[in-house]
Short mmCIF file of C-alpha atoms in Angstrom, two decimals:
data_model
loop_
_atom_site.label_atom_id
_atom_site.label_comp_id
_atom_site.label_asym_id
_atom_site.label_seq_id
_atom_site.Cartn_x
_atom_site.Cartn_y
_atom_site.Cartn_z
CA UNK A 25 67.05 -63.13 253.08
CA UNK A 26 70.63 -61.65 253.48
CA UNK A 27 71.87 -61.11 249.66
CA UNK A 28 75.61 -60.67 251.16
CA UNK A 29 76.88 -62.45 254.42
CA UNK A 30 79.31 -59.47 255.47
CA UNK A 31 82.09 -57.77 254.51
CA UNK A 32 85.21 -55.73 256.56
CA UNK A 33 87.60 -53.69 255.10
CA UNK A 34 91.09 -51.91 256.83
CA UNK A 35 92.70 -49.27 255.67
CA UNK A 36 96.20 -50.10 256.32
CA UNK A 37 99.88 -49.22 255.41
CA UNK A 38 101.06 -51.83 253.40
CA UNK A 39 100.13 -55.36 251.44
CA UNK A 40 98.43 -58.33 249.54
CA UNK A 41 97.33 -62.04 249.13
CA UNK A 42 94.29 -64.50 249.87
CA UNK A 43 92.89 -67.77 250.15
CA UNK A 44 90.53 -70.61 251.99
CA UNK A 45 90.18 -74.37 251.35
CA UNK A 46 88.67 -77.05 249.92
CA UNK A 47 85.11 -76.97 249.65
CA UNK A 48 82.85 -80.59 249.86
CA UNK A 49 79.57 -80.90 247.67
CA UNK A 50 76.93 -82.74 249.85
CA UNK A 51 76.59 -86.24 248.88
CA UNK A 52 73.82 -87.64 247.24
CA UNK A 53 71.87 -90.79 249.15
CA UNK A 54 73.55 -93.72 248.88
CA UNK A 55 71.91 -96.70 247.35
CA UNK A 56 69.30 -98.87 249.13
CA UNK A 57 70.77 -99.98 252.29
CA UNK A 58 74.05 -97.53 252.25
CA UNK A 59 74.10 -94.85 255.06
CA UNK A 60 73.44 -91.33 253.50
CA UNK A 61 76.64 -89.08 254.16
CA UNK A 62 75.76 -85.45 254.94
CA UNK A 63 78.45 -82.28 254.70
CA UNK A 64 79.04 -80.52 257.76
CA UNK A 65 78.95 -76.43 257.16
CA UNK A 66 82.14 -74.82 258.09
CA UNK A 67 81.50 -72.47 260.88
CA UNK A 68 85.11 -71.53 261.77
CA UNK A 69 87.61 -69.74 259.19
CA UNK A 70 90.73 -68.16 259.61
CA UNK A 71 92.83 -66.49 256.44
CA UNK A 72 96.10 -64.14 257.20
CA UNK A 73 97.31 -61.52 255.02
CA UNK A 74 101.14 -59.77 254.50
CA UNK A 75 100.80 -56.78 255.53
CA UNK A 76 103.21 -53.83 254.47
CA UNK A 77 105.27 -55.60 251.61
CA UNK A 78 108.65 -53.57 251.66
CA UNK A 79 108.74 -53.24 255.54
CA UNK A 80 110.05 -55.13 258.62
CA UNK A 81 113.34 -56.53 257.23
CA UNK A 82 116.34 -55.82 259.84
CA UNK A 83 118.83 -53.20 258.86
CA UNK A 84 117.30 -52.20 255.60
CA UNK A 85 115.28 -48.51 255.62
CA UNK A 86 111.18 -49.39 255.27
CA UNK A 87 109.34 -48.12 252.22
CA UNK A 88 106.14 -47.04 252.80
CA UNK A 89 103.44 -48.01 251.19
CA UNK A 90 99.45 -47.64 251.55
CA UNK A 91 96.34 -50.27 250.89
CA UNK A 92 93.07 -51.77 251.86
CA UNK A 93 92.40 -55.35 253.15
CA UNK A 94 89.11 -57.11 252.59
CA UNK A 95 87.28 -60.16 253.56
CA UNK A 96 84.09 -61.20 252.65
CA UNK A 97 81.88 -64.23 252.87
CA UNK A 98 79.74 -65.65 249.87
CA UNK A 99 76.41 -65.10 249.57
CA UNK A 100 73.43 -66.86 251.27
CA UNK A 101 72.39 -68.53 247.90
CA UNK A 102 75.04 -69.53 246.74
CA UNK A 103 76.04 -71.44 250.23
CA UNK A 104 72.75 -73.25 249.56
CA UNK A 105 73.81 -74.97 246.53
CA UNK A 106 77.01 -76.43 247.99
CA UNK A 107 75.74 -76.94 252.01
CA UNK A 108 73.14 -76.32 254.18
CA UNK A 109 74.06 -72.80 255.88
CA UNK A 110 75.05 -73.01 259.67
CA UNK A 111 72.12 -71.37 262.17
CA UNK A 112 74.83 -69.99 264.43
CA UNK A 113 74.65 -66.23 263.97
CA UNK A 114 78.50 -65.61 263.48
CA UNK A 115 80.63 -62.32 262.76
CA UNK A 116 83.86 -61.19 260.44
CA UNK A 117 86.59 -59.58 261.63
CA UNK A 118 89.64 -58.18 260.52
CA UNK A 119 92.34 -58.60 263.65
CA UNK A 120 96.14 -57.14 263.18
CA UNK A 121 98.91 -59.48 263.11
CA UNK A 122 99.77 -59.60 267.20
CA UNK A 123 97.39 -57.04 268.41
CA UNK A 124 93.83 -57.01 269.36
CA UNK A 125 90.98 -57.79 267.60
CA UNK A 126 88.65 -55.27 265.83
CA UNK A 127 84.98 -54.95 267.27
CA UNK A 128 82.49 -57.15 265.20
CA UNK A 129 80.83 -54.62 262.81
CA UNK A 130 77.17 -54.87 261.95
CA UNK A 131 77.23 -53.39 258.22
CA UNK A 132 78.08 -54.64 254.92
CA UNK A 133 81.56 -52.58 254.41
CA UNK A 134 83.50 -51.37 257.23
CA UNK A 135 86.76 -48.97 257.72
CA UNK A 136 89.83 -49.63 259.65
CA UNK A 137 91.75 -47.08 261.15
CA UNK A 138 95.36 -47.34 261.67
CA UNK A 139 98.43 -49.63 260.46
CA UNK A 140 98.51 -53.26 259.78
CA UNK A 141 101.94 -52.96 258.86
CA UNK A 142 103.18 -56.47 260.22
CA UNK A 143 99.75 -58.04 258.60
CA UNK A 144 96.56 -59.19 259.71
CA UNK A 145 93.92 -62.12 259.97
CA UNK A 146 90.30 -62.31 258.77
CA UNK A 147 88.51 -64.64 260.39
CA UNK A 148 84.37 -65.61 260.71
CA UNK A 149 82.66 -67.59 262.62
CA UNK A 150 79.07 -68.95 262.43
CA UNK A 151 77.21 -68.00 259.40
CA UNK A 152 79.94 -65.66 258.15
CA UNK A 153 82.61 -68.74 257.86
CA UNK A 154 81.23 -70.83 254.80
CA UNK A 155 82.79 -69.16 251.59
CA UNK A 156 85.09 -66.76 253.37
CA UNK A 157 87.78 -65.19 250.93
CA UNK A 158 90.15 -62.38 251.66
CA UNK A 159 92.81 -59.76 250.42
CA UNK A 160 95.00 -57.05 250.44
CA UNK A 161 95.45 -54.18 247.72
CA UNK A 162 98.79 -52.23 247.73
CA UNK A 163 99.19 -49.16 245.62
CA UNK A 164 102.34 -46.55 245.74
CA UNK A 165 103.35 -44.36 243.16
CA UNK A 166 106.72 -42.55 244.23
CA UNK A 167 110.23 -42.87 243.39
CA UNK A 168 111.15 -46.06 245.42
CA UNK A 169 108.38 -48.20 244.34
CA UNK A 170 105.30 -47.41 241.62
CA UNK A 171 102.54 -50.41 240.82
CA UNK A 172 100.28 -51.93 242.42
CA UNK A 173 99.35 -55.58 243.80
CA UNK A 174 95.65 -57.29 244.68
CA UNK A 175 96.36 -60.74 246.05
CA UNK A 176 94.72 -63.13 248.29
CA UNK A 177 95.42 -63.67 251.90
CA UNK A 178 95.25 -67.43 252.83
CA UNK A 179 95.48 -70.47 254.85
CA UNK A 180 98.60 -71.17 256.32
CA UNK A 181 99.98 -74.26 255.49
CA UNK A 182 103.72 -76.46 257.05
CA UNK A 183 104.55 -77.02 253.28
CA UNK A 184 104.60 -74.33 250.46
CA UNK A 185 106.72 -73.72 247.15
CA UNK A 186 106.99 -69.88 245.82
CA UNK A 187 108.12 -68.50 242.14
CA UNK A 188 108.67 -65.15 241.41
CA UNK A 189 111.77 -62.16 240.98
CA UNK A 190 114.86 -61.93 238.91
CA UNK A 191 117.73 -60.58 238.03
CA UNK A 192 117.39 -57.21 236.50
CA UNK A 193 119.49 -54.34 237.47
CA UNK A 194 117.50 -52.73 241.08
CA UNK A 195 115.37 -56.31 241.12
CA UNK A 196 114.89 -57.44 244.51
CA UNK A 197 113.18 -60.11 246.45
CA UNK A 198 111.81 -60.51 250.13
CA UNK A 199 110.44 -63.34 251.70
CA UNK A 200 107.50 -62.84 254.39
CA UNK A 201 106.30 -65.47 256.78
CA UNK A 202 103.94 -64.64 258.93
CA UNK A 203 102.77 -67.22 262.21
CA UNK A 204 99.30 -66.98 263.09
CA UNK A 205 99.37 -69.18 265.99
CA UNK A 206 100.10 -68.84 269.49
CA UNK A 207 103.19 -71.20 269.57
CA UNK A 208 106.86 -69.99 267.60
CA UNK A 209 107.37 -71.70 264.64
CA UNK A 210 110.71 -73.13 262.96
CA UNK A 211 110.69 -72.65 258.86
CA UNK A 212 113.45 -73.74 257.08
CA UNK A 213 113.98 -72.53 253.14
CA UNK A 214 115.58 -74.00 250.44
CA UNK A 215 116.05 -73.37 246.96
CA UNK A 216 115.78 -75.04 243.50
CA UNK A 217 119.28 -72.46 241.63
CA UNK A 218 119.56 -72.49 237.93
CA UNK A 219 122.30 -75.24 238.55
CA UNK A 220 121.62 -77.02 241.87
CA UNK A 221 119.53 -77.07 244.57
CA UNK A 222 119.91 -74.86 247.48
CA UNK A 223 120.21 -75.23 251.31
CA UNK A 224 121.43 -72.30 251.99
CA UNK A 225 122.43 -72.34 256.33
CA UNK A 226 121.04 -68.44 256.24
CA UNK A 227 117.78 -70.02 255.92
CA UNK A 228 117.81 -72.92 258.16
CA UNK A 229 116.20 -73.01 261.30
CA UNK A 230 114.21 -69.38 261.20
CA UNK A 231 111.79 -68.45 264.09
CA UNK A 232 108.76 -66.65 263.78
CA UNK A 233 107.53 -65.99 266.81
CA UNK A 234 103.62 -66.19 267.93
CA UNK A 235 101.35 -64.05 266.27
CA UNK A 236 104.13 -62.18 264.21
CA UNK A 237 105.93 -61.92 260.51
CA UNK A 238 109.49 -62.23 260.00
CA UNK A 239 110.98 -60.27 256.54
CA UNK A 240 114.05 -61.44 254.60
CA UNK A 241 115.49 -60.42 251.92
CA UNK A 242 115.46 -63.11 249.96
CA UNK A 243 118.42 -62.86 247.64
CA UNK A 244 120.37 -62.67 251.14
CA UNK A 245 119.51 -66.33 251.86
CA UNK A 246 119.82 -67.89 248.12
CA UNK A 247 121.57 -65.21 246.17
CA UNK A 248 120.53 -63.52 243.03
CA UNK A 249 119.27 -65.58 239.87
CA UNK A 250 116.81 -64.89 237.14
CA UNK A 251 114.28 -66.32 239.34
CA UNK A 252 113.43 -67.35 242.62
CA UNK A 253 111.81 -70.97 243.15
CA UNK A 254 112.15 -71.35 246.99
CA UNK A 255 110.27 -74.08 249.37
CA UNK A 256 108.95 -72.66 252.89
CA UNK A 257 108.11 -75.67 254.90
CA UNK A 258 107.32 -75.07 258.86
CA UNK A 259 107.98 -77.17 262.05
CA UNK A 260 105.80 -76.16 265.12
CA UNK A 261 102.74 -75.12 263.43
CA UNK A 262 101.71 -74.02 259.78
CA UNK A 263 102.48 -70.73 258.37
CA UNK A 264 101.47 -68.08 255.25
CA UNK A 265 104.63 -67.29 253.02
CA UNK A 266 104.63 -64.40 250.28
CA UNK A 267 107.60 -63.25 248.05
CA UNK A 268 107.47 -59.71 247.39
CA UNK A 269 109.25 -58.74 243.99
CA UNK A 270 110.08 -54.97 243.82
CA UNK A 271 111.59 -53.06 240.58
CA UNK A 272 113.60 -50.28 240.41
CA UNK A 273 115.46 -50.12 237.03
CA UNK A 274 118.10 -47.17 238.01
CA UNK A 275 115.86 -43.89 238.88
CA UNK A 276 112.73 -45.34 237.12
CA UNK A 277 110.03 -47.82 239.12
CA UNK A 278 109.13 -51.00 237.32
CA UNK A 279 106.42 -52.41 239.52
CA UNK A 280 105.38 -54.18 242.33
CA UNK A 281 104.18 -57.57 243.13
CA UNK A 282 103.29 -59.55 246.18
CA UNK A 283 103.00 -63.22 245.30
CA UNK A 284 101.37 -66.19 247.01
CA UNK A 285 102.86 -69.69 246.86
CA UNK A 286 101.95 -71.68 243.94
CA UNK A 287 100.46 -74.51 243.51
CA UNK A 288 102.52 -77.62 244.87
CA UNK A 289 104.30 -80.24 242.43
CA UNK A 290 102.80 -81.72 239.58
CA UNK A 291 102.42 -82.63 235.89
CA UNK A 292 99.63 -80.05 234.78
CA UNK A 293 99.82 -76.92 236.13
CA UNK A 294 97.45 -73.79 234.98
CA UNK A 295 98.49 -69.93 234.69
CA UNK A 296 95.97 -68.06 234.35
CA UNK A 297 95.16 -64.27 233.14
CA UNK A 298 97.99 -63.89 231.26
CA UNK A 299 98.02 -60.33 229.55
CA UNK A 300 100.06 -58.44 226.41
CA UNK A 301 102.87 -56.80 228.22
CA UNK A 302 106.76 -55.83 226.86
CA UNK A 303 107.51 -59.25 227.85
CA UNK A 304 106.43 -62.53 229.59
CA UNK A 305 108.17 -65.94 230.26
CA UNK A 306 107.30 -69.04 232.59
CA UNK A 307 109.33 -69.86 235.41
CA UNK A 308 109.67 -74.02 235.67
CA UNK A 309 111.72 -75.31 238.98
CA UNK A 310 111.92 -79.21 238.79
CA UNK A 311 112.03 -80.79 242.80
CA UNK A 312 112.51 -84.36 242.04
CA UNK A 313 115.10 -86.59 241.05
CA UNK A 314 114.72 -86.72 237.71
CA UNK A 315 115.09 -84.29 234.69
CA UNK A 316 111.47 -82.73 233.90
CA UNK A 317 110.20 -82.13 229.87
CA UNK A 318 108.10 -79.58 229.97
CA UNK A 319 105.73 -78.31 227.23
CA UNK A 320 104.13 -74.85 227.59
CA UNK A 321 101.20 -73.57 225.90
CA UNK A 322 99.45 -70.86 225.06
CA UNK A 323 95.54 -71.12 225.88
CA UNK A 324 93.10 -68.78 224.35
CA UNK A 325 89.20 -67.91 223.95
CA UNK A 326 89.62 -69.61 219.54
CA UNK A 327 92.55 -72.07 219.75
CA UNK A 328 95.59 -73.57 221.87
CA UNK A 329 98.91 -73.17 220.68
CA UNK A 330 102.60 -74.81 221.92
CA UNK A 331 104.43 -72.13 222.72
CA UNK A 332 107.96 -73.70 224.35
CA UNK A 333 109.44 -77.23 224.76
CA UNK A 334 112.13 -77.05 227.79
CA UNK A 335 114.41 -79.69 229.82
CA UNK A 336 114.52 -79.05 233.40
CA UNK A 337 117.11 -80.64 234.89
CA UNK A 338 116.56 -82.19 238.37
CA UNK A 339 116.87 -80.10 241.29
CA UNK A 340 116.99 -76.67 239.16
CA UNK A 341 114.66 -74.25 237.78
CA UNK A 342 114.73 -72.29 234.26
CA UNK A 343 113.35 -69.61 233.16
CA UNK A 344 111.59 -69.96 229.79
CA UNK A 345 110.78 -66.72 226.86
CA UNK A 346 107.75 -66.76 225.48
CA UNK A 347 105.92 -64.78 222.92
CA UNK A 348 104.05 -62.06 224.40
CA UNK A 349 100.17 -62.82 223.30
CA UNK A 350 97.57 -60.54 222.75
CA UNK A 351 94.56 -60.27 224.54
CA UNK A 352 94.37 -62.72 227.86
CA UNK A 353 95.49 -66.04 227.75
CA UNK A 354 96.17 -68.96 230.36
CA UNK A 355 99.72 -71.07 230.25
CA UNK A 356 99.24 -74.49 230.66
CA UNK A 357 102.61 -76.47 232.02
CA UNK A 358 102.87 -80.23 231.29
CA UNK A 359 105.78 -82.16 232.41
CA UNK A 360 106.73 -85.85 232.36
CA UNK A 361 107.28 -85.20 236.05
CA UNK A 362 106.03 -82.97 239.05
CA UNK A 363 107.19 -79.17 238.69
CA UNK A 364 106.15 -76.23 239.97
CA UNK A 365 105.12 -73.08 237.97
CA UNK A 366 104.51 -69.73 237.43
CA UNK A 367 104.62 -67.04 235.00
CA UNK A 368 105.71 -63.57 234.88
CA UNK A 369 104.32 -60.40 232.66
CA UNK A 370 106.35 -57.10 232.21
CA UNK A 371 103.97 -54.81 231.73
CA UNK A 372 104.02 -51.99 228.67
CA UNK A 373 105.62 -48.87 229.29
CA UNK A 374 103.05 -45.83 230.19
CA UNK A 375 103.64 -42.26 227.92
CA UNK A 376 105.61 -41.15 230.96
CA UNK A 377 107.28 -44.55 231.55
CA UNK A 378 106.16 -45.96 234.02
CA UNK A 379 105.73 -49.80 234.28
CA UNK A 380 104.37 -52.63 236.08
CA UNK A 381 104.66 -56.31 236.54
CA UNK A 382 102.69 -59.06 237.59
CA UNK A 383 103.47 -63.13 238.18
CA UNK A 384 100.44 -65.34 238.17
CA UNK A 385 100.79 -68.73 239.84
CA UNK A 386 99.48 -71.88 239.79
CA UNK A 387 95.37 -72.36 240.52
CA UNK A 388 93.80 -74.88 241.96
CA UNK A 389 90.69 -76.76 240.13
CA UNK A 390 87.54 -75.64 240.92
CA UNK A 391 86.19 -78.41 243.51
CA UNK A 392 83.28 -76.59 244.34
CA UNK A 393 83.47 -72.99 245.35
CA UNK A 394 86.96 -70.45 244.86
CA UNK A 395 87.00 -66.57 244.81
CA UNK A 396 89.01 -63.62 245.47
CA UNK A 397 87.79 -60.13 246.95
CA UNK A 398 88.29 -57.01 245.11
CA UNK A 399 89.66 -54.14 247.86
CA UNK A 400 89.19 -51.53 245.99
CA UNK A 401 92.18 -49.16 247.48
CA UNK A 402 91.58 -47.38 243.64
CA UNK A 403 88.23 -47.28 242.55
CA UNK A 404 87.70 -47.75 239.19
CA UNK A 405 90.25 -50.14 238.11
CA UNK A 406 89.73 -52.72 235.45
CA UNK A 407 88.90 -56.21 236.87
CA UNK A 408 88.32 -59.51 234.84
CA UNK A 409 88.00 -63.38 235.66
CA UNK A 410 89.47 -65.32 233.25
CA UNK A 411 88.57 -69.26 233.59
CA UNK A 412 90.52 -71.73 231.68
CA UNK A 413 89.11 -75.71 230.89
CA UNK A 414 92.24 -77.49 230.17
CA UNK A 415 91.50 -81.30 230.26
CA UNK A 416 87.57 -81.37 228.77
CA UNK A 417 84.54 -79.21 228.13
CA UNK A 418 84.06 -77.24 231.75
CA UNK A 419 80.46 -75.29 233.15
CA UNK A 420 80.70 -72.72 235.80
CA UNK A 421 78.94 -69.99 237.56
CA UNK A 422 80.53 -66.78 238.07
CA UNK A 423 78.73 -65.25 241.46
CA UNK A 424 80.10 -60.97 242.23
CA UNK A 425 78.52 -58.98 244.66
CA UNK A 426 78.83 -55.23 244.96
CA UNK A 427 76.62 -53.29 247.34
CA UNK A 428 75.08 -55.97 248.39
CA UNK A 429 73.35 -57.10 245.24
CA UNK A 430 75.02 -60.52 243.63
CA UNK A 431 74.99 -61.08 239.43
CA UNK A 432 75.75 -64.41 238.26
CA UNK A 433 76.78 -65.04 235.04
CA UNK A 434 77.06 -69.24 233.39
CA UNK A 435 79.91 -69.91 231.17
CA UNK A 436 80.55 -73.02 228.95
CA UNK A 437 84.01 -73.72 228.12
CA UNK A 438 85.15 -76.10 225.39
CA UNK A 439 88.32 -77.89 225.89
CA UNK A 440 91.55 -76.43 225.82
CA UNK A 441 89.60 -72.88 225.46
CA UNK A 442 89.66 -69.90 227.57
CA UNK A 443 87.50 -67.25 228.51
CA UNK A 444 87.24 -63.93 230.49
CA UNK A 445 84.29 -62.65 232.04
CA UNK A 446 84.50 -58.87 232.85
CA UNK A 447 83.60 -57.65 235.98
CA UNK A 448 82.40 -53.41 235.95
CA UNK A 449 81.88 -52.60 239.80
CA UNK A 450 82.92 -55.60 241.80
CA UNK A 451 83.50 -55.72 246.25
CA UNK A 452 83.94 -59.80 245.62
CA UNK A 453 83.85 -62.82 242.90
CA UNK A 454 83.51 -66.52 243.21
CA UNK A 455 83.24 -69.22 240.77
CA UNK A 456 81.17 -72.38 241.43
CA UNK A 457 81.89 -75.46 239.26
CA UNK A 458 78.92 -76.82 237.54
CA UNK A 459 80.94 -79.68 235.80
CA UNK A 460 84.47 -80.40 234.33
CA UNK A 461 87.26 -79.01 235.71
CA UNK A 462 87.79 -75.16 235.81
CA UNK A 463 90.67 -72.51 237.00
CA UNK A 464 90.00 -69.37 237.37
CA UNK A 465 92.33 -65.87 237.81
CA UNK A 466 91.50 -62.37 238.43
CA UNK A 467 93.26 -59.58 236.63
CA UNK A 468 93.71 -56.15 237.29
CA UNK A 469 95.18 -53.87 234.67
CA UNK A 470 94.28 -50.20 234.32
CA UNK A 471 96.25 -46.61 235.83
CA UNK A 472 96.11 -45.39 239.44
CA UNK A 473 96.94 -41.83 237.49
CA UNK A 474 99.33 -40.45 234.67
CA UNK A 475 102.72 -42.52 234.45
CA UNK A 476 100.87 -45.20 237.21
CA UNK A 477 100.33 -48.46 235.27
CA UNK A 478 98.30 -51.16 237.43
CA UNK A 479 99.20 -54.71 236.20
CA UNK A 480 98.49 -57.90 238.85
CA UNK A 481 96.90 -61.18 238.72
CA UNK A 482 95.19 -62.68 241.81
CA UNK A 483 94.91 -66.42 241.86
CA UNK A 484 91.24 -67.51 242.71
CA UNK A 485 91.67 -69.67 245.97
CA UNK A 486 89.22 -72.55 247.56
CA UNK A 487 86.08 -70.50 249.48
CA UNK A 488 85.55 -73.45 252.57
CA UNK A 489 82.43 -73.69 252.86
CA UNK A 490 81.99 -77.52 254.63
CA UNK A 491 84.60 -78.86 256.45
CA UNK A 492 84.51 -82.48 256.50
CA UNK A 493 81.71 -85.22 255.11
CA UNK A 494 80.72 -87.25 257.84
CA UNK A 495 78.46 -90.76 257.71
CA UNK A 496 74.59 -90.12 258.60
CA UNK A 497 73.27 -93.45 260.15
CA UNK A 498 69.85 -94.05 260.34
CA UNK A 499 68.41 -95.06 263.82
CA UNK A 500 67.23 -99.01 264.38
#
């Protein structure tokens, strides 16, 4: 038995972020007289990921950066508890963003040469689809940009929202949309300001073109605010979307983030990893008609605590203080109506001063199977899940590989009660939910070197591991 499906890394310069979908838990037999209904294994998946975050934008000088992306499908045990593996013999592969794919590789961890600089996809087929997660580590430490980033690459999707940036002095945004497919794609963006919403013409009508990213800056399009709450929504075909949020605070670096979109409109939304930093606050944009009363709180491994009441008023965004915790916590967002979240950490300064930041968005429940992949462009940095059980007592299994050999680890969660699980040498995590409902983050936080703080959060995306449920009839 194969302990780990496969794994490919590339070396590339530049990026970040991950994802897959829904997973479906095989359904029990119906009653007497009911037709069974059976889950069908997935045994196609495709994720993309950014490629070089502070490149590709038209008239403005690139910044170089370096990184490592990663995909990597879940183990052969743990696809057994959620769906009966597919016998296909499949592959992984890690194929540049318009260029050609790599040749399949036949060992656990491979090495890229070259640049992904305009981004990539990581796709598997056969037995290598079911579980597939993916992502891209960027680390620089120079005088343009210092910090790194670890965040998932993902499906693509015609309707996303994104939170992140602000308003500091040497704060600036860019928007990347990359199109997988082999058809251009129209994306229009649009904004939820501080005081009204946003159609701003720069971003109407954009093309991407087949198999290509585009790069904007991003304050360009809807100006500069203390945050950035932008919908990305595609005609032609579905696309990824990342907003890159880059630092520099006069001469001095003060991180680097590349974040995915968040999750999309609702009443409860869950922030997870949530670390002591020189400052944190939650980002609220409210997209529907009518004014939003949101409660944040504070969610911890002893106790829950309220830690901000805010009105959002309809069509806007705020951007909300709160007190920086200690240890790791998860925000929980309620709202009388449907917002979208996410919060931002400022990291503490290093002895030398340097800094970094991270913004951790909104996760989806655990359905069945989510995870994350840990690139490793540094080795040795700090990693930790944190899950979070915010409506009722929650079990889950937390499944990471390295070399091959998997550890799982069962956690019970009480309501309204955190926890984080700390991972020591990890190529790849997933969480399987047991019972209740679970979210789950990855943090990074730890130094690349002297005056090099690491600081980002990684959202813990759905692993696909069946793609539809389909009726089993019995034969007359």
């Amino acid at each position: 038995m194969k302990p780990l499906r496969l794994v490919l890394v590339a070396v590339l310069a530049g990026g970040t972020v991950a994802g897959a979908q829904a997973a479906t838990r095989p359904e029990p037999t119906g009653p007497s007289g009911a037709a069974p209904r059976a889950s069908v294994p997935a045994t196609q998946a495709e994720l993309v990921c950014p490629g070089s975050p502070l490149a590709g934008v038209d008239g403005v000088e690139d910044v170089r950066t370096s990184g490592v992306v990663a995909g990597q499908s879940a183990t052969d045990d743990l696809v057994r508890r959620l769906v009966r593996p597919p016998d296909e013999q499949g592959r992984l592969q890690v194929s540049p963003l318009g260029g050609e794919a790599d040749r399949p590789v036949e060992r656990d961890r491979v090495a890229r040469g070259g640049s992904l600089a305009q981004g990539a996809t990581i796709t598997g087929t056969g037995d290598h689809a079911p579980g597939l997660v993916g992502a891209e580590e960027v680390v620089a430490s120079n005088d343009q940009v210092r910090g790194a980033s670890t965040a998932p690459c993902v499906v693509t999707s015609a309707d996303q929202w994104l939170v992140a940036g602000g308003s500091g002095a040497g704060r600036q945004e860019r928007l990347l949309v990359s199109n997988p497919g082999e058809n251009p794609v129209s994306v229009d963006v649009t904004g939820l300001g501080e005081r009204r919403p946003q159609t701003p013409p720069a971003g109407q009508d954009v093309t991407v073109p087949p198999r290509s990213r585009v790069a904007l800056l991003l304050d360009g399009i809807t100006g500069a605010s203390a945050s950035q709450v932008v919908r990305v929504r595609a005609t032609g075909g579905p696309v990824a979307a990342w907003v890159v949020d880059h630092w520099v605070d006069g001469l001095e670096p003060r991180g680097l983030e590349v974040v995915p979109a968040t999750g999309g409109p609702s009443r409860e939304q869950v922030l997870g990893a949530i670390s002591k930093g020189e400052s944190a606050r939650v980002v609220v944009g409210a997209p529907g008609s009518r004014d939003a009363v949101v409660k944040v709180r504070a969610v911890g491994s002893d106790r829950a605590r309220s830690v901000a009441v805010a009105t959002v008023p309809a069509g806007t965004s705020r951007s909300v203080d709160v007190d920086v915790e200690s240890g790791v916590v998860a925000y929980t967002v309620t709202s009388d109506e449907p917002v979208v979240a996410a919060a931002e950490v400022v990291g503490s300064a290093s002895r030398t001063g340097g800094q970094d930041m991270s913004w951790s968005t909104a996760t989806p429940a655990v359905r069945d199977l989510v995870g994350a992949v840990v690139p490793n462009a540094v080795a040795g940095l700090p990693r930790h899940v944190q899950l979070t059980a915010p409506s009722g007592a929650a079990e889950a299994e937390v499944v990471s590989v390295y070399a091959g050999e998997a550890t799982t680890t069962t956690v019970s969660l009480e309501r309204d009660r955190s926890t984080v699980v700390p991972l020591e040498d990890v190529d790849a995590v997933w969480v399987r939910r047991v019972s209740g409902d679970v979210h789950a983050s990855l943090l990074t936080k730890g130094e690349t070197g002297p005056g090099t703080p690491v600081l980002s959060v990684t959202p813990l995306l759905r692993a696909r591991v069946a793609d539809r449920t389909v009726e089993v009839l019995p034969v007359p």
